[in-house]
JSON list of C-alpha atoms in Angstrom, two decimals:
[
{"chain": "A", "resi": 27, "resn": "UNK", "atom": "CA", "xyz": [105.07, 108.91, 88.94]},
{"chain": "A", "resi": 28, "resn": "UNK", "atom": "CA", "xyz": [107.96, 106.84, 88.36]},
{"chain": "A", "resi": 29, "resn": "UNK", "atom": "CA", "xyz": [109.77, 105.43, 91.95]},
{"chain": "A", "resi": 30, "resn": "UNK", "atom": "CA", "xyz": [113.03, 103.97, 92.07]},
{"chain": "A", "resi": 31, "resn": "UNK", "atom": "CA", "xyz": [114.25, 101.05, 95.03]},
{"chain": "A", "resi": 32, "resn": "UNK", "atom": "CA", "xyz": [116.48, 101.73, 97.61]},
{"chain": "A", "resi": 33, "resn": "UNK", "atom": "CA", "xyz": [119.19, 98.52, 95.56]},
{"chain": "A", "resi": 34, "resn": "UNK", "atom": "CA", "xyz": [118.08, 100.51, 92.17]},
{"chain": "A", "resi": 35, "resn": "UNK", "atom": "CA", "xyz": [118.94, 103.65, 93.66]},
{"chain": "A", "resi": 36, "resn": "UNK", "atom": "CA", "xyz": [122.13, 102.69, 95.03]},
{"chain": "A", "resi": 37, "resn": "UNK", "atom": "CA", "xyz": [123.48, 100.64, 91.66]},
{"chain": "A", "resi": 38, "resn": "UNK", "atom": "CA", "xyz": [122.20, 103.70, 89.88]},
{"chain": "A", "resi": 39, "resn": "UNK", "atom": "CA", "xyz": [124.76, 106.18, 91.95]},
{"chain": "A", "resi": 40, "resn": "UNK", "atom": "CA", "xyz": [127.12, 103.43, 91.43]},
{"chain": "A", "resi": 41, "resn": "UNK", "atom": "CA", "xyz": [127.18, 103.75, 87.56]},
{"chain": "A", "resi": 42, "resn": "UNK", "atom": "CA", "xyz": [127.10, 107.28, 87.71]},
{"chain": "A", "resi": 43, "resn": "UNK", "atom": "CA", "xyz": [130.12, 107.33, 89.43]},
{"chain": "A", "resi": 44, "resn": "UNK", "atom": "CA", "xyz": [132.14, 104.40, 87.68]},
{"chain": "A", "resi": 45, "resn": "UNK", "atom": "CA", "xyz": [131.02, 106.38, 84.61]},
{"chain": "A", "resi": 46, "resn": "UNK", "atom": "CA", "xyz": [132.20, 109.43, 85.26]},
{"chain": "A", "resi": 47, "resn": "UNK", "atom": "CA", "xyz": [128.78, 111.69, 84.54]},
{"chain": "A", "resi": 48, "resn": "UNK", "atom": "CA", "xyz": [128.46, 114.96, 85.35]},
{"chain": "A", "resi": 49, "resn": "UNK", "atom": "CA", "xyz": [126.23, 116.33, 88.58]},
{"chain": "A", "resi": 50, "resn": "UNK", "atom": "CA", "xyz": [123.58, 117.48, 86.09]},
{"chain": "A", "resi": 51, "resn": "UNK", "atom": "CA", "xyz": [122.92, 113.86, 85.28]},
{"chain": "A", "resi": 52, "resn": "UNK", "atom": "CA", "xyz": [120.03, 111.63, 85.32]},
{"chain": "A", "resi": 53, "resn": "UNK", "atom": "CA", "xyz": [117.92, 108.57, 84.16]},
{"chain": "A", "resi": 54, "resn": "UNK", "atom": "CA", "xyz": [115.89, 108.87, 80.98]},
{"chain": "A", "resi": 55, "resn": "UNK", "atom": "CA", "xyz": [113.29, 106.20, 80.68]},
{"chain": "A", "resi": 56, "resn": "UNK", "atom": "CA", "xyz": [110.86, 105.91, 77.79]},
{"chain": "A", "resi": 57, "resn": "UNK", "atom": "CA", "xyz": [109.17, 102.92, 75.94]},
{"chain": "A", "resi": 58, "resn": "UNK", "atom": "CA", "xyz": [109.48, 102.18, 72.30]},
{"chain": "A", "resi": 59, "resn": "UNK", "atom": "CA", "xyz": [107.70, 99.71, 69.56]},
{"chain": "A", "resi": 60, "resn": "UNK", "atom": "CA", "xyz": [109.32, 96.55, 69.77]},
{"chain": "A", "resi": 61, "resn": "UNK", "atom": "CA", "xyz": [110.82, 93.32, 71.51]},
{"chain": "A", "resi": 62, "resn": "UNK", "atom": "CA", "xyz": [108.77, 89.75, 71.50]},
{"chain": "A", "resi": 63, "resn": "UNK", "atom": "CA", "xyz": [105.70, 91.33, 73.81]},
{"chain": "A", "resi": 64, "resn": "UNK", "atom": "CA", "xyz": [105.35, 94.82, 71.55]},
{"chain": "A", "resi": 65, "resn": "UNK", "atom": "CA", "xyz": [106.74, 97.20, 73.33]},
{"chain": "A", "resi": 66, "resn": "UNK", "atom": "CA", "xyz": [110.60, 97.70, 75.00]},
{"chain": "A", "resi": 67, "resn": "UNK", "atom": "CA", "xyz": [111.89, 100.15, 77.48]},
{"chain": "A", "resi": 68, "resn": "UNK", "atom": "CA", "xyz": [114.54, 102.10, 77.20]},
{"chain": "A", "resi": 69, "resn": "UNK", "atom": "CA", "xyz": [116.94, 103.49, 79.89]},
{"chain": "A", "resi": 70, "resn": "UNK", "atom": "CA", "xyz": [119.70, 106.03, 79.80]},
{"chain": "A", "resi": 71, "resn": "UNK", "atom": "CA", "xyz": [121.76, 108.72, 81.34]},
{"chain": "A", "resi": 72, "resn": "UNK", "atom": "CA", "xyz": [120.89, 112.25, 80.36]},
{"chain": "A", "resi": 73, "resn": "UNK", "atom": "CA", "xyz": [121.53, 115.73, 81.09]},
{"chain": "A", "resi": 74, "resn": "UNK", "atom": "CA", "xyz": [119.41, 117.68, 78.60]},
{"chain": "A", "resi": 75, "resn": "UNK", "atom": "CA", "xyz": [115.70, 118.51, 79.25]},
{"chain": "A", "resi": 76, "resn": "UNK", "atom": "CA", "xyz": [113.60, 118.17, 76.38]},
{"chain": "A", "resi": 77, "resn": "UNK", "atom": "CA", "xyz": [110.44, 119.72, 75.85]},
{"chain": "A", "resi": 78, "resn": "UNK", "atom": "CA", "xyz": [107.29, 118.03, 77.21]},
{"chain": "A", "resi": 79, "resn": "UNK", "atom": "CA", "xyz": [109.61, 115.79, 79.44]},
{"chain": "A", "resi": 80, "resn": "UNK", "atom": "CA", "xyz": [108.21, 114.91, 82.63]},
{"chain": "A", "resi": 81, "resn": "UNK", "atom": "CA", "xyz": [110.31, 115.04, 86.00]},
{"chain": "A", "resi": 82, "resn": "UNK", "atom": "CA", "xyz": [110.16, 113.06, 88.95]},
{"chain": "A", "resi": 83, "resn": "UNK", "atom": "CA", "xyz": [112.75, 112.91, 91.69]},
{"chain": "A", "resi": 84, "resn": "UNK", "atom": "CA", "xyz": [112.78, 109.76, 94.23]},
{"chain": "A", "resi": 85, "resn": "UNK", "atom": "CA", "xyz": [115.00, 108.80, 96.71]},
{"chain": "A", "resi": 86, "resn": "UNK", "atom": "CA", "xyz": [117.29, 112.15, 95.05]},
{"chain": "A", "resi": 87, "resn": "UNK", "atom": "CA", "xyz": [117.43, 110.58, 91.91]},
{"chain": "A", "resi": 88, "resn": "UNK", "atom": "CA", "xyz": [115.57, 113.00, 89.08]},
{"chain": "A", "resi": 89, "resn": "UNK", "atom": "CA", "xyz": [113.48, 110.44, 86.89]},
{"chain": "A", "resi": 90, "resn": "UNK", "atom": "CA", "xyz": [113.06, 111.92, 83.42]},
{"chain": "A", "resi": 91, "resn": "UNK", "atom": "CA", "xyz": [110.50, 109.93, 80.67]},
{"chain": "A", "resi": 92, "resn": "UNK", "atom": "CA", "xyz": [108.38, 112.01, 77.72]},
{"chain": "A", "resi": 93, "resn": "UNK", "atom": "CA", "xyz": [104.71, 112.40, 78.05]},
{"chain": "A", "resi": 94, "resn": "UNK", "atom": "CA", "xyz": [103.73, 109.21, 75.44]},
{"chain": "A", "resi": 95, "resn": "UNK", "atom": "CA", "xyz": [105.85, 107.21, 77.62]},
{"chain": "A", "resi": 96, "resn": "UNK", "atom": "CA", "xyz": [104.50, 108.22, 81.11]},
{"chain": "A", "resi": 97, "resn": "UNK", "atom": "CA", "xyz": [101.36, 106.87, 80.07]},
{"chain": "A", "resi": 98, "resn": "UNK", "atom": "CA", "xyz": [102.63, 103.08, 79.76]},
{"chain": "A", "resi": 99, "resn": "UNK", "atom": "CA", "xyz": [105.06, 104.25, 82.42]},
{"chain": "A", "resi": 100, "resn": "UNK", "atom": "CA", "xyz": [102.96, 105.39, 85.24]},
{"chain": "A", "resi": 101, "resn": "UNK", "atom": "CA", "xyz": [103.24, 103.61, 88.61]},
{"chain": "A", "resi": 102, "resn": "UNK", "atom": "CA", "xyz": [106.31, 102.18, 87.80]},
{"chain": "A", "resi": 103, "resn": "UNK", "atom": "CA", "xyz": [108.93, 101.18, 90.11]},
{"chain": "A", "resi": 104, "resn": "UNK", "atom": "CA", "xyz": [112.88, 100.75, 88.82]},
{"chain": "A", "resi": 105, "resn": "UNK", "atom": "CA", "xyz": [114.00, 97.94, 90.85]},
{"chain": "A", "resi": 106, "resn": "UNK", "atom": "CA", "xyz": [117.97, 96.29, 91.03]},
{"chain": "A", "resi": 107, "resn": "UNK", "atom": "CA", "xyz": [118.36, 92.28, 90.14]},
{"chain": "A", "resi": 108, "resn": "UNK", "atom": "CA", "xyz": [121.40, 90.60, 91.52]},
{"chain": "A", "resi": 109, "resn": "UNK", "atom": "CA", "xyz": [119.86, 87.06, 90.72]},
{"chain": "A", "resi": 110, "resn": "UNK", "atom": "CA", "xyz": [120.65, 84.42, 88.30]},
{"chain": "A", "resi": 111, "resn": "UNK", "atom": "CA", "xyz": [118.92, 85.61, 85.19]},
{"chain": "A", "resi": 112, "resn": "UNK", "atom": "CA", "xyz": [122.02, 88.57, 85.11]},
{"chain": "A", "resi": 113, "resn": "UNK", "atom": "CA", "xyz": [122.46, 91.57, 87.36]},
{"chain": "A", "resi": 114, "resn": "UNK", "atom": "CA", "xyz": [120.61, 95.20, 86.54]},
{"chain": "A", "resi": 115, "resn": "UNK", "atom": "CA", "xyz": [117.70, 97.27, 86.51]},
{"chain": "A", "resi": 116, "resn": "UNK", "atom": "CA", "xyz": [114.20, 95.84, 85.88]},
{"chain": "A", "resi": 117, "resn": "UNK", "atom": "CA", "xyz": [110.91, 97.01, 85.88]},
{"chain": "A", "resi": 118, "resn": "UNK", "atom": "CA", "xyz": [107.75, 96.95, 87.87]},
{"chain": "A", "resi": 119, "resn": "UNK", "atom": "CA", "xyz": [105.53, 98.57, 85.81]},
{"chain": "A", "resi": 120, "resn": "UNK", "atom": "CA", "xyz": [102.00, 97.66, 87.13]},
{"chain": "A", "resi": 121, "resn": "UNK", "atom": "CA", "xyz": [100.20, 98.85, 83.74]},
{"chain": "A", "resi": 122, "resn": "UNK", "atom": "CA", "xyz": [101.72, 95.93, 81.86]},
{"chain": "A", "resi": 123, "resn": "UNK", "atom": "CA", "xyz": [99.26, 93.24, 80.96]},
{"chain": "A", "resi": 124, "resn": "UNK", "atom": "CA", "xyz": [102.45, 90.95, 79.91]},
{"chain": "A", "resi": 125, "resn": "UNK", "atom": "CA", "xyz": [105.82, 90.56, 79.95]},
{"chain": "A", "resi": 126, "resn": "UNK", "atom": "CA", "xyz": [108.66, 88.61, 77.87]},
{"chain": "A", "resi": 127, "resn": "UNK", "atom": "CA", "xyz": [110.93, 86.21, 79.86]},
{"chain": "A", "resi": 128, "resn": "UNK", "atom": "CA", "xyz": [113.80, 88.57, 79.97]},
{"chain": "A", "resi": 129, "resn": "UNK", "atom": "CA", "xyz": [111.57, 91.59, 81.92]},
{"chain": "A", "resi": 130, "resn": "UNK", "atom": "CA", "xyz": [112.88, 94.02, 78.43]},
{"chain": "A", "resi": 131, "resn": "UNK", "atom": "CA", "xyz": [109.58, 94.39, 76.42]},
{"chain": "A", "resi": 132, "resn": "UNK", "atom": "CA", "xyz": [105.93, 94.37, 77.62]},
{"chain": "A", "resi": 133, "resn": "UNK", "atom": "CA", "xyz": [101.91, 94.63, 76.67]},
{"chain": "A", "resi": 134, "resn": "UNK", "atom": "CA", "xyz": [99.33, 97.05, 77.78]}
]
């Protein structure tokens, strides 16, 4: 499972709604090869299902990643930053063995 906070959850609707999405929308995270530690996240709004994607829904918010990435993914919580390393969504993803500086790419 994949949980979001309450201060992710409410910066989440906030985009949403600045960016004019439709109702269908939601967040798509999944984890790619890459970044300093080996492997990045990636986060996005989506409103098409794909095949093997795996839903969650916390807080109302429907949590979308592909099987591959629920498997680096599980556990993890989407958190909201306000502090003085920038402002935005970071990840608490208890399956990572390290992180980079920047909280973007990670080790299993």
């Amino acid at each position: 499972m994949i949980t979001v906070s309450e201060q992710a959850k409410t910066y989440i609707q906030q985009l949403l709604q600045e960016e004019g999405h439709p109702e269908n929308t939601f967040v798509r995270v999944s984890v790619k090869g890459g970044g300093c530690a080996g492997l990045e996240y990636v986060l996005k709004f989506d409103n098409q299902l794909q095949e093997g994607d795996q839903v969650f829904e916390d807080k109302g918010l429907k949590i979308v990643t592909d099987f591959r990435s629920l498997l680096y993914l599980y556990g993890t919580e989407l958190d909201y930053s306000g502090g003085l390393n920038g402002k935005g969504l970071v990840f608490k993803n208890p399956n990572a063995t390290k992180t980079c500086s920047c909280g973007e790419s990670f080790a299993v």
